[in-house]
PDB file of C-alpha atoms in Angstrom:
ATOM      1  CA  MET A   1      97.918  98.640  88.943  1.00 43.00           C
ATOM      2  CA  ALA A   2      96.139 101.401  91.187  1.00 43.00           C
ATOM      3  CA  PRO A   3      99.226 104.314  91.969  1.00 43.00           C
ATOM      4  CA  GLY A   4     101.029 103.190  95.304  1.00 43.00           C
ATOM      5  CA  LEU A   5     101.942 105.425  97.977  1.00 43.00           C
ATOM      6  CA  SER A   6     105.567 106.605  99.210  1.00 43.00           C
ATOM      7  CA  ALA A   7     107.648 103.525 100.052  1.00 48.00           C
ATOM      8  CA  SER A   8     108.353 104.776 103.487  1.00 58.00           C
ATOM      9  CA  PRO A   9     107.135 103.849 107.515  1.00 60.00           C
ATOM     10  CA  ALA A  10     105.889 107.207 107.883  1.00 61.00           C
ATOM     11  CA  VAL A  11     103.063 106.399 105.594  1.00 60.00           C
ATOM     12  CA  VAL A  12     101.768 103.440 107.246  1.00 61.00           C
ATOM     13  CA  LEU A  13     102.315 105.718 110.706  1.00 61.00           C
ATOM     14  CA  LEU A  14      99.979 108.200 108.591  1.00 59.00           C
ATOM     15  CA  LEU A  15      97.152 105.754 108.342  1.00 59.00           C
ATOM     16  CA  LEU A  16      97.246 103.519 111.083  1.00 59.00           C
ATOM     17  CA  SER A  17      97.300 106.675 113.292  1.00 58.00           C
ATOM     18  CA  LEU A  18      93.760 107.517 111.479  1.00 56.00           C
ATOM     19  CA  LEU A  19      92.878 104.536 114.636  1.00 50.00           C
ATOM     20  CA  GLY A  20      92.127 106.950 117.218  1.00 46.00           C
ATOM     21  CA  LEU A  21      92.148 110.252 114.721  1.00 48.00           C
ATOM     22  CA  ALA A  22      92.812 113.391 117.161  1.00 45.00           C
ATOM     23  CA  ALA A  23      93.392 111.085 120.215  1.00 61.00           C
ATOM     24  CA  ALA A  24      95.546 108.411 120.783  1.00 70.00           C
ATOM     25  CA  GLY A  25      94.056 104.509 120.315  1.00 84.00           C
ATOM     26  CA  LYS A  26      94.674 101.232 121.594  1.00 92.00           C
ATOM     27  CA  LEU A  27      95.941  99.243 119.400  1.00 94.00           C
ATOM     28  CA  LEU A  28      96.426  94.777 120.088  1.00 97.00           C
ATOM     29  CA  VAL A  29      99.295  93.505 118.111  1.00 96.00           C
ATOM     30  CA  VAL A  30     100.003  89.890 116.291  1.00 96.00           C
ATOM     31  CA  PRO A  31     102.450  89.299 114.821  1.00 93.00           C
ATOM     32  CA  MET A  32     103.930  87.095 113.110  1.00 89.00           C
ATOM     33  CA  ASP A  33     107.266  85.528 113.136  1.00 88.00           C
ATOM     34  CA  GLY A  34     110.767  86.323 111.057  1.00 81.00           C
ATOM     35  CA  SER A  35     111.121  88.945 108.144  1.00 79.00           C
ATOM     36  CA  HIS A  36     107.941  89.815 109.273  1.00 83.00           C
ATOM     37  CA  TRP A  37     108.081  90.789 112.395  1.00 89.00           C
ATOM     38  CA  LEU A  38     111.154  92.807 111.622  1.00 85.00           C
ATOM     39  CA  SER A  39     108.850  94.652 108.651  1.00 83.00           C
ATOM     40  CA  MET A  40     106.552  94.886 111.714  1.00 89.00           C
ATOM     41  CA  ARG A  41     108.243  96.642 114.407  1.00 88.00           C
ATOM     42  CA  GLU A  42     109.276  99.907 112.766  1.00 85.00           C
ATOM     43  CA  VAL A  43     105.941 100.718 112.362  1.00 86.00           C
ATOM     44  CA  LEU A  44     105.108 100.322 116.285  1.00 90.00           C
ATOM     45  CA  ASP A  45     108.130 101.966 117.647  1.00 87.00           C
ATOM     46  CA  MET A  46     106.277 105.680 115.530  1.00 85.00           C
ATOM     47  CA  LEU A  47     103.026 104.770 116.779  1.00 87.00           C
ATOM     48  CA  GLN A  48     104.349 104.500 120.389  1.00 87.00           C
ATOM     49  CA  GLN A  49     106.316 107.890 119.512  1.00 86.00           C
ATOM     50  CA  LYS A  50     102.910 108.670 118.953  1.00 85.00           C
ATOM     51  CA  GLY A  51     101.108 108.384 121.839  1.00 87.00           C
ATOM     52  CA  HIS A  52      99.561 104.818 120.145  1.00 89.00           C
ATOM     53  CA  GLU A  53      99.370 102.339 123.599  1.00 92.00           C
ATOM     54  CA  VAL A  54     100.400  99.092 121.582  1.00 94.00           C
ATOM     55  CA  VAL A  55      99.967  96.076 123.052  1.00 96.00           C
ATOM     56  CA  VAL A  56     101.804  92.492 121.365  1.00 96.00           C
ATOM     57  CA  VAL A  57     100.903  89.439 121.756  1.00 97.00           C
ATOM     58  CA  ALA A  58     103.173  86.461 121.589  1.00 95.00           C
ATOM     59  CA  PRO A  59     104.553  82.990 122.105  1.00 95.00           C
ATOM     60  CA  GLU A  60     107.264  83.239 124.613  1.00 94.00           C
ATOM     61  CA  VAL A  61     109.603  80.479 121.926  1.00 93.00           C
ATOM     62  CA  SER A  62     110.396  82.676 118.960  1.00 90.00           C
ATOM     63  CA  LEU A  63     112.700  84.143 116.437  1.00 87.00           C
ATOM     64  CA  HIS A  64     112.919  87.893 116.687  1.00 87.00           C
ATOM     65  CA  ILE A  65     110.291  89.523 118.428  1.00 92.00           C
ATOM     66  CA  LYS A  66     111.518  90.011 122.023  1.00 89.00           C
ATOM     67  CA  PRO A  67     109.767  92.396 124.353  1.00 89.00           C
ATOM     68  CA  SER A  68     110.538  96.825 123.682  1.00 88.00           C
ATOM     69  CA  LYS A  69     109.760  99.780 126.396  1.00 88.00           C
ATOM     70  CA  ASN A  70     108.079 100.786 123.114  1.00 88.00           C
ATOM     71  CA  PHE A  71     104.945  98.395 123.664  1.00 92.00           C
ATOM     72  CA  VAL A  72     103.508  96.307 125.820  1.00 94.00           C
ATOM     73  CA  MET A  73     104.518  92.707 125.054  1.00 95.00           C
ATOM     74  CA  LYS A  74     101.861  89.549 126.727  1.00 96.00           C
ATOM     75  CA  MET A  75     103.313  86.466 125.766  1.00 95.00           C
ATOM     76  CA  TYR A  76     102.463  82.397 126.807  1.00 96.00           C
ATOM     77  CA  PRO A  77     103.749  79.286 126.479  1.00 96.00           C
ATOM     78  CA  VAL A  78     104.380  76.976 124.088  1.00 94.00           C
ATOM     79  CA  PRO A  79     105.083  73.783 124.014  1.00 93.00           C
ATOM     80  CA  TYR A  80     107.976  73.545 121.499  1.00 90.00           C
ATOM     81  CA  THR A  81     111.451  74.526 122.014  1.00 90.00           C
ATOM     82  CA  GLN A  82     113.802  77.340 119.891  1.00 89.00           C
ATOM     83  CA  GLU A  83     115.854  74.136 118.472  1.00 88.00           C
ATOM     84  CA  GLU A  84     112.336  73.195 116.669  1.00 88.00           C
ATOM     85  CA  LEU A  85     111.672  75.896 116.088  1.00 88.00           C
ATOM     86  CA  GLU A  86     115.291  77.208 113.754  1.00 86.00           C
ATOM     87  CA  LYS A  87     114.907  74.046 112.957  1.00 83.00           C
ATOM     88  CA  ALA A  88     111.242  74.244 111.460  1.00 80.00           C
ATOM     89  CA  PHE A  89     111.461  77.769 109.916  1.00 78.00           C
ATOM     90  CA  LYS A  90     115.551  76.807 107.899  1.00 79.00           C
ATOM     91  CA  ALA A  91     113.640  74.166 106.634  1.00 73.00           C
ATOM     92  CA  PHE A  92     111.004  76.460 104.681  1.00 72.00           C
ATOM     93  CA  PHE A  93     113.516  78.998 103.807  1.00 69.00           C
ATOM     94  CA  HIS A  94     115.915  76.234 101.656  1.00 66.00           C
ATOM     95  CA  GLY A  95     113.065  74.785 100.678  1.00 58.00           C
ATOM     96  CA  SER A  96     111.380  77.785  98.516  1.00 60.00           C
ATOM     97  CA  PHE A  97     114.892  78.299  97.245  1.00 61.00           C
ATOM     98  CA  GLU A  98     115.368  74.672  95.817  1.00 62.00           C
ATOM     99  CA  GLU A  99     116.557  73.902  92.369  1.00 67.00           C
ATOM    100  CA  GLY A 100     115.829  71.543  90.310  1.00 64.00           C
ATOM    101  CA  TRP A 101     112.598  69.600  88.999  1.00 69.00           C
ATOM    102  CA  ILE A 102     109.555  71.163  89.299  1.00 64.00           C
ATOM    103  CA  LEU A 103     107.421  67.871  91.280  1.00 69.00           C
ATOM    104  CA  GLN A 104     111.323  68.079  93.781  1.00 70.00           C
ATOM    105  CA  ARG A 105     110.698  71.460  94.401  1.00 68.00           C
ATOM    106  CA  PHE A 106     107.094  72.045  95.363  1.00 68.00           C
ATOM    107  CA  LEU A 107     107.451  68.782  97.202  1.00 73.00           C
ATOM    108  CA  LYS A 108     110.808  70.592  99.021  1.00 71.00           C
ATOM    109  CA  VAL A 109     107.931  73.532  99.620  1.00 70.00           C
ATOM    110  CA  TYR A 110     105.739  71.498 100.888  1.00 72.00           C
ATOM    111  CA  GLU A 111     107.181  69.699 104.117  1.00 73.00           C
ATOM    112  CA  GLY A 112     109.336  72.866 104.778  1.00 70.00           C
ATOM    113  CA  MET A 113     105.626  74.588 105.255  1.00 75.00           C
ATOM    114  CA  LYS A 114     104.057  72.383 106.707  1.00 77.00           C
ATOM    115  CA  THR A 115     106.808  71.804 109.619  1.00 78.00           C
ATOM    116  CA  LEU A 116     106.216  75.158 109.999  1.00 78.00           C
ATOM    117  CA  THR A 117     102.646  75.408 109.881  1.00 82.00           C
ATOM    118  CA  ASP A 118     102.731  73.210 112.538  1.00 86.00           C
ATOM    119  CA  CYS A 119     104.551  74.881 114.878  1.00 88.00           C
ATOM    120  CA  TRP A 120     101.981  77.980 113.740  1.00 89.00           C
ATOM    121  CA  ILE A 121      99.219  76.205 114.227  1.00 92.00           C
ATOM    122  CA  THR A 122      99.934  74.810 117.816  1.00 93.00           C
ATOM    123  CA  SER A 123     101.145  78.250 119.129  1.00 94.00           C
ATOM    124  CA  CYS A 124      97.237  79.665 118.055  1.00 95.00           C
ATOM    125  CA  GLU A 125      95.799  76.523 120.219  1.00 95.00           C
ATOM    126  CA  GLN A 126      97.040  77.649 123.072  1.00 96.00           C
ATOM    127  CA  LEU A 127      97.399  81.408 122.772  1.00 96.00           C
ATOM    128  CA  LEU A 128      93.291  80.565 122.423  1.00 96.00           C
ATOM    129  CA  GLN A 129      93.775  77.837 125.534  1.00 96.00           C
ATOM    130  CA  ASN A 130      94.750  80.725 127.567  1.00 97.00           C
ATOM    131  CA  LYS A 131      91.853  81.968 129.354  1.00 96.00           C
ATOM    132  CA  GLU A 132      93.626  84.796 131.768  1.00 96.00           C
ATOM    133  CA  LEU A 133      94.710  86.000 128.404  1.00 97.00           C
ATOM    134  CA  ILE A 134      91.811  85.738 126.431  1.00 97.00           C
ATOM    135  CA  ARG A 135      90.499  87.295 129.816  1.00 97.00           C
ATOM    136  CA  TYR A 136      92.304  90.172 129.298  1.00 97.00           C
ATOM    137  CA  LEU A 137      92.011  91.080 126.319  1.00 97.00           C
ATOM    138  CA  GLU A 138      88.491  91.367 125.797  1.00 96.00           C
ATOM    139  CA  GLU A 139      88.855  93.701 129.448  1.00 96.00           C
ATOM    140  CA  SER A 140      91.066  95.329 127.444  1.00 94.00           C
ATOM    141  CA  LYS A 141      89.185  97.799 125.150  1.00 92.00           C
ATOM    142  CA  PHE A 142      91.393  98.141 122.015  1.00 95.00           C
ATOM    143  CA  ASP A 143      90.209 100.080 119.219  1.00 93.00           C
ATOM    144  CA  ALA A 144      92.018  97.709 116.643  1.00 94.00           C
ATOM    145  CA  ILE A 145      94.162  94.776 115.419  1.00 96.00           C
ATOM    146  CA  LEU A 146      97.083  94.862 113.850  1.00 95.00           C
ATOM    147  CA  THR A 147      98.184  91.636 112.237  1.00 95.00           C
ATOM    148  CA  ASP A 148      99.736  89.423 109.830  1.00 92.00           C
ATOM    149  CA  PRO A 149      96.540  86.844 108.141  1.00 90.00           C
ATOM    150  CA  VAL A 150      99.975  84.654 106.976  1.00 87.00           C
ATOM    151  CA  ALA A 151      98.992  83.198 110.354  1.00 85.00           C
ATOM    152  CA  ALA A 152      95.709  83.665 111.089  1.00 90.00           C
ATOM    153  CA  CYS A 153      95.309  83.778 115.097  1.00 94.00           C
ATOM    154  CA  GLY A 154      94.909  86.933 114.384  1.00 95.00           C
ATOM    155  CA  LEU A 155      91.666  87.573 112.398  1.00 95.00           C
ATOM    156  CA  ILE A 156      89.757  85.013 115.097  1.00 96.00           C
ATOM    157  CA  LEU A 157      91.333  86.666 118.187  1.00 97.00           C
ATOM    158  CA  ALA A 158      89.256  89.703 115.501  1.00 96.00           C
ATOM    159  CA  GLU A 159      86.196  88.215 115.305  1.00 96.00           C
ATOM    160  CA  HIS A 160      86.575  87.112 118.733  1.00 97.00           C
ATOM    161  CA  LEU A 161      86.724  90.280 120.096  1.00 97.00           C
ATOM    162  CA  SER A 162      84.707  92.104 117.592  1.00 95.00           C
ATOM    163  CA  LEU A 163      88.061  94.898 116.526  1.00 95.00           C
ATOM    164  CA  PRO A 164      88.428  95.751 113.062  1.00 94.00           C
ATOM    165  CA  SER A 165      92.105  94.601 111.274  1.00 94.00           C
ATOM    166  CA  ILE A 166      94.300  95.690 110.059  1.00 93.00           C
ATOM    167  CA  TYR A 167      96.253  93.746 107.431  1.00 94.00           C
ATOM    168  CA  PHE A 168     100.332  94.418 107.094  1.00 91.00           C
ATOM    169  CA  LEU A 169     101.487  91.347 105.303  1.00 86.00           C
ATOM    170  CA  ARG A 170     103.517  91.154 101.233  1.00 81.00           C
ATOM    171  CA  GLY A 171     101.046  87.853 101.333  1.00 78.00           C
ATOM    172  CA  VAL A 172      99.326  84.550 101.230  1.00 79.00           C
ATOM    173  CA  PRO A 173     101.619  81.737  99.788  1.00 71.00           C
ATOM    174  CA  CYS A 174      99.354  79.991  98.301  1.00 76.00           C
ATOM    175  CA  GLY A 175      97.552  82.934  97.030  1.00 77.00           C
ATOM    176  CA  LEU A 176      94.424  83.139  99.356  1.00 80.00           C
ATOM    177  CA  ASP A 177      94.714  86.528 100.008  1.00 81.00           C
ATOM    178  CA  LEU A 178      93.848  86.993  96.232  1.00 79.00           C
ATOM    179  CA  ASP A 179      90.059  85.256  96.308  1.00 78.00           C
ATOM    180  CA  ALA A 180      89.644  87.257 100.144  1.00 81.00           C
ATOM    181  CA  ARG A 181      90.996  90.878  98.501  1.00 80.00           C
ATOM    182  CA  LEU A 182      88.014  90.357  95.884  1.00 79.00           C
ATOM    183  CA  CYS A 183      91.793  91.054  93.042  1.00 78.00           C
ATOM    184  CA  PRO A 184      91.678  89.701  89.465  1.00 81.00           C
ATOM    185  CA  SER A 185      94.270  87.854  89.211  1.00 81.00           C
ATOM    186  CA  PRO A 186      93.521  85.119  86.152  1.00 82.00           C
ATOM    187  CA  PRO A 187      96.371  82.433  84.944  1.00 82.00           C
ATOM    188  CA  SER A 188      96.343  83.549  81.708  1.00 82.00           C
ATOM    189  CA  TYR A 189      98.004  86.925  82.818  1.00 82.00           C
ATOM    190  CA  ILE A 190      99.727  86.424  86.472  1.00 84.00           C
ATOM    191  CA  PRO A 191     102.398  84.167  86.783  1.00 86.00           C
ATOM    192  CA  ARG A 192     101.801  81.650  88.690  1.00 82.00           C
ATOM    193  CA  SER A 193     105.008  80.424  91.146  1.00 72.00           C
ATOM    194  CA  PHE A 194     107.341  78.489  90.577  1.00 69.00           C
ATOM    195  CA  SER A 195     106.460  78.797  85.894  1.00 79.00           C
ATOM    196  CA  ASP A 196     109.143  80.677  85.611  1.00 82.00           C
ATOM    197  CA  LEU A 197     106.891  82.820  82.954  1.00 86.00           C
ATOM    198  CA  THR A 198     106.585  86.239  82.470  1.00 84.00           C
ATOM    199  CA  ASP A 199     103.275  87.962  81.682  1.00 83.00           C
ATOM    200  CA  ARG A 200     103.746  87.875  78.118  1.00 87.00           C
ATOM    201  CA  MET A 201     102.749  84.177  77.470  1.00 91.00           C
ATOM    202  CA  THR A 202     101.170  82.007  74.392  1.00 92.00           C
ATOM    203  CA  PHE A 203      98.375  80.070  74.653  1.00 93.00           C
ATOM    204  CA  LEU A 204     100.442  76.435  75.558  1.00 93.00           C
ATOM    205  CA  GLN A 205     102.147  78.569  78.443  1.00 92.00           C
ATOM    206  CA  ARG A 206      98.927  79.386  79.955  1.00 92.00           C
ATOM    207  CA  VAL A 207      97.728  76.170  79.839  1.00 91.00           C
ATOM    208  CA  LYS A 208     101.105  75.152  81.536  1.00 91.00           C
ATOM    209  CA  ASN A 209     100.732  78.037  84.573  1.00 88.00           C
ATOM    210  CA  LEU A 210      97.130  76.856  85.364  1.00 88.00           C
ATOM    211  CA  LEU A 211      98.563  73.838  85.805  1.00 87.00           C
ATOM    212  CA  PHE A 212     101.072  75.495  88.353  1.00 83.00           C
ATOM    213  CA  ASP A 213      97.916  76.691  89.857  1.00 81.00           C
ATOM    214  CA  ILE A 214      96.891  73.622  90.585  1.00 80.00           C
ATOM    215  CA  PRO A 215      98.785  73.227  93.515  1.00 75.00           C
ATOM    216  CA  ASN A 216      97.837  75.941  95.490  1.00 74.00           C
ATOM    217  CA  VAL A 217      94.699  74.487  95.891  1.00 73.00           C
ATOM    218  CA  PHE A 218      96.632  71.810  98.271  1.00 74.00           C
ATOM    219  CA  LEU A 219      98.435  74.388 100.307  1.00 74.00           C
ATOM    220  CA  CYS A 220      95.573  76.137 101.405  1.00 77.00           C
ATOM    221  CA  ASP A 221      93.720  73.189 102.378  1.00 77.00           C
ATOM    222  CA  PHE A 222      96.450  72.119 105.063  1.00 75.00           C
ATOM    223  CA  ALA A 223      98.561  75.804 105.392  1.00 79.00           C
ATOM    224  CA  PHE A 224      94.910  76.970 106.451  1.00 86.00           C
ATOM    225  CA  GLU A 225      92.674  73.980 107.405  1.00 88.00           C
ATOM    226  CA  PRO A 226      93.338  73.198 110.653  1.00 90.00           C
ATOM    227  CA  TYR A 227      92.508  77.118 111.000  1.00 92.00           C
ATOM    228  CA  SER A 228      89.188  76.499 110.270  1.00 92.00           C
ATOM    229  CA  LYS A 229      88.754  74.082 112.591  1.00 93.00           C
ATOM    230  CA  LEU A 230      90.140  76.558 115.858  1.00 94.00           C
ATOM    231  CA  ALA A 231      88.122  79.471 114.654  1.00 95.00           C
ATOM    232  CA  SER A 232      85.171  77.282 114.389  1.00 95.00           C
ATOM    233  CA  GLU A 233      85.858  75.425 117.829  1.00 95.00           C
ATOM    234  CA  PHE A 234      86.907  78.882 119.564  1.00 96.00           C
ATOM    235  CA  LEU A 235      83.741  81.115 117.814  1.00 96.00           C
ATOM    236  CA  GLN A 236      81.146  78.274 118.482  1.00 95.00           C
ATOM    237  CA  ARG A 237      80.521  78.691 114.681  1.00 95.00           C
ATOM    238  CA  GLU A 238      81.090  76.992 111.456  1.00 95.00           C
ATOM    239  CA  VAL A 239      83.369  79.602 109.709  1.00 93.00           C
ATOM    240  CA  THR A 240      86.021  78.804 107.728  1.00 90.00           C
ATOM    241  CA  ALA A 241      89.878  80.829 107.213  1.00 87.00           C
ATOM    242  CA  GLN A 242      88.613  81.831 104.222  1.00 87.00           C
ATOM    243  CA  ASP A 243      85.474  84.023 106.226  1.00 90.00           C
ATOM    244  CA  LEU A 244      87.419  85.807 109.019  1.00 92.00           C
ATOM    245  CA  LEU A 245      90.252  87.259 105.568  1.00 91.00           C
ATOM    246  CA  ARG A 246      88.040  88.489 103.843  1.00 90.00           C
ATOM    247  CA  LYS A 247      85.995  90.107 106.852  1.00 91.00           C
ATOM    248  CA  GLY A 248      89.589  92.517 107.098  1.00 91.00           C
ATOM    249  CA  SER A 249      89.257  96.581 107.144  1.00 92.00           C
ATOM    250  CA  VAL A 250      92.534  97.684 105.846  1.00 91.00           C
ATOM    251  CA  TRP A 251      95.061  95.770 103.602  1.00 90.00           C
ATOM    252  CA  LEU A 252      98.231  97.160 103.985  1.00 90.00           C
ATOM    253  CA  LEU A 253     100.812  95.194 101.156  1.00 86.00           C
ATOM    254  CA  ARG A 254     104.364  95.233 101.564  1.00 82.00           C
ATOM    255  CA  LEU A 255     104.493  95.034  97.561  1.00 75.00           C
ATOM    256  CA  GLU A 256     107.247  95.778  95.839  1.00 69.00           C
ATOM    257  CA  PHE A 257     106.400  97.261  92.486  1.00 67.00           C
ATOM    258  CA  VAL A 258     109.352  96.820  90.482  1.00 70.00           C
ATOM    259  CA  LEU A 259     108.691  92.729  91.024  1.00 71.00           C
ATOM    260  CA  GLU A 260     103.959  93.190  91.198  1.00 73.00           C
ATOM    261  CA  TYR A 261     102.044  92.378  88.061  1.00 73.00           C
ATOM    262  CA  PRO A 262      99.973  94.909  87.047  1.00 74.00           C
ATOM    263  CA  ARG A 263      96.350  94.231  88.844  1.00 74.00           C
ATOM    264  CA  PRO A 264      93.646  95.605  90.330  1.00 78.00           C
ATOM    265  CA  LEU A 265      92.812  96.180  93.904  1.00 80.00           C
ATOM    266  CA  MET A 266      89.906  97.323  96.049  1.00 85.00           C
ATOM    267  CA  PRO A 267      89.951 100.825  98.385  1.00 87.00           C
ATOM    268  CA  ASN A 268      90.779  99.366 101.603  1.00 88.00           C
ATOM    269  CA  ILE A 269      93.753  97.952 100.141  1.00 87.00           C
ATOM    270  CA  ILE A 270      96.522  99.806 100.030  1.00 86.00           C
ATOM    271  CA  PRO A 271     100.252  99.096  98.426  1.00 84.00           C
ATOM    272  CA  ILE A 272     103.267  99.958 100.755  1.00 82.00           C
ATOM    273  CA  GLY A 273     106.530  98.850  98.929  1.00 75.00           C
ATOM    274  CA  GLY A 274     109.192 100.074 101.160  1.00 65.00           C
ATOM    275  CA  VAL A 275     108.761  98.754 104.944  1.00 63.00           C
ATOM    276  CA  ASN A 276     110.699  95.975 105.361  1.00 61.00           C
ATOM    277  CA  CYS A 277     113.134  94.517 107.336  1.00 52.00           C
ATOM    278  CA  ALA A 278     116.319  95.846 107.318  1.00 51.00           C
ATOM    279  CA  HIS A 279     117.921  98.969 105.172  1.00 47.00           C
ATOM    280  CA  LYS A 280     120.207  98.408 102.231  1.00 44.00           C
ATOM    281  CA  GLU A 281     122.455 100.256  99.966  1.00 45.00           C
ATOM    282  CA  LEU A 282     121.628  99.722  96.171  1.00 41.00           C
ATOM    283  CA  PRO A 283     123.832  96.896  94.689  1.00 41.00           C
ATOM    284  CA  GLN A 284     126.928  97.877  92.516  1.00 46.00           C
ATOM    285  CA  SER A 285     127.477  94.354  90.385  1.00 42.00           C
ATOM    286  CA  ARG A 286     126.256  91.225  89.927  1.00 39.00           C
ATOM    287  CA  ASN A 287     128.090  90.198  92.879  1.00 45.00           C
ATOM    288  CA  HIS A 288     126.646  92.285  95.267  1.00 43.00           C
ATOM    289  CA  LEU A 289     123.263  91.816  94.681  1.00 34.00           C
ATOM    290  CA  LYS A 290     124.047  87.919  95.083  1.00 39.00           C
ATOM    291  CA  GLU A 291     125.004  89.528  98.877  1.00 44.00           C
ATOM    292  CA  LEU A 292     122.759  91.205  98.834  1.00 36.00           C
ATOM    293  CA  PHE A 293     119.967  88.986  98.356  1.00 38.00           C
ATOM    294  CA  HIS A 294     121.324  85.922 100.578  1.00 42.00           C
ATOM    295  CA  SER A 295     122.184  88.442 104.017  1.00 41.00           C
ATOM    296  CA  CYS A 296     118.414  89.802 103.588  1.00 40.00           C
ATOM    297  CA  CYS A 297     117.075  86.201 103.403  1.00 40.00           C
ATOM    298  CA  GLU A 298     118.983  84.906 105.937  1.00 41.00           C
ATOM    299  CA  VAL A 299     117.188  87.467 108.251  1.00 38.00           C
ATOM    300  CA  TRP A 300     115.393  84.552 108.247  1.00 37.00           C
ATOM    301  CA  VAL A 301     117.412  82.593 110.288  1.00 38.00           C
ATOM    302  CA  SER A 302     120.158  84.248 112.406  1.00 37.00           C
TER     303      SER A 302
END
């Protein structure tokens, strides 16, 4: 992997500040809820302090995305309730850490992700059908869009508004972002989720790793195919989520280098590990480490 930048919000601020060069810019933000937003919010606060105008577009029902004096908030109604959203997040969260047989674990993740994805798709539909809000975005003359492509609604807006897009993400669960980034991730070397393998594998372990890669095809299909349909209808031409994902101008990857395996990166990909939702002191023992892990995970549903 290419050497990463210092893991701090100041680095991200420096990169995003290039939007306006000598003058302050106008940034459209289409965020992702949960811990994704908590990471992004810190960056937005610093951008606002530097004179940039920040406009955040978000649904009225969310876990953490709330109005702030540091940016303009444009909210739109959605048909689900706060309780339904929290239930969907909890189902996904608990399924992701389920123990047991691999098929059972996969089905739990699938069910949780399907429930959560349905909420995201519904939210995106409501946004794209909100003619008044879309007209406001068209007339606002933004310089760029900052979005988390885990939910592809920001990608659709970037294409519609002809804006350069900046991606702020940890990764896409099914690995679709790896294909879009044109970064090699061979199953002969990079362990897949749930495989419990390392980067040092025997031949049979490589075969096992390849088999574990197959479910990604199904995850990508149900998670992103609805966005492809929405994008095609809204943009009035045939387009896929992967087509839109490939158009990212800058990728800001929130990678923790100690948890990743080395791999090539494209020139427009910048690792910014350490920009996280909360600052925690390093644990001093195994029990403290366990407590830290659970406290960080609870950010999703607290």
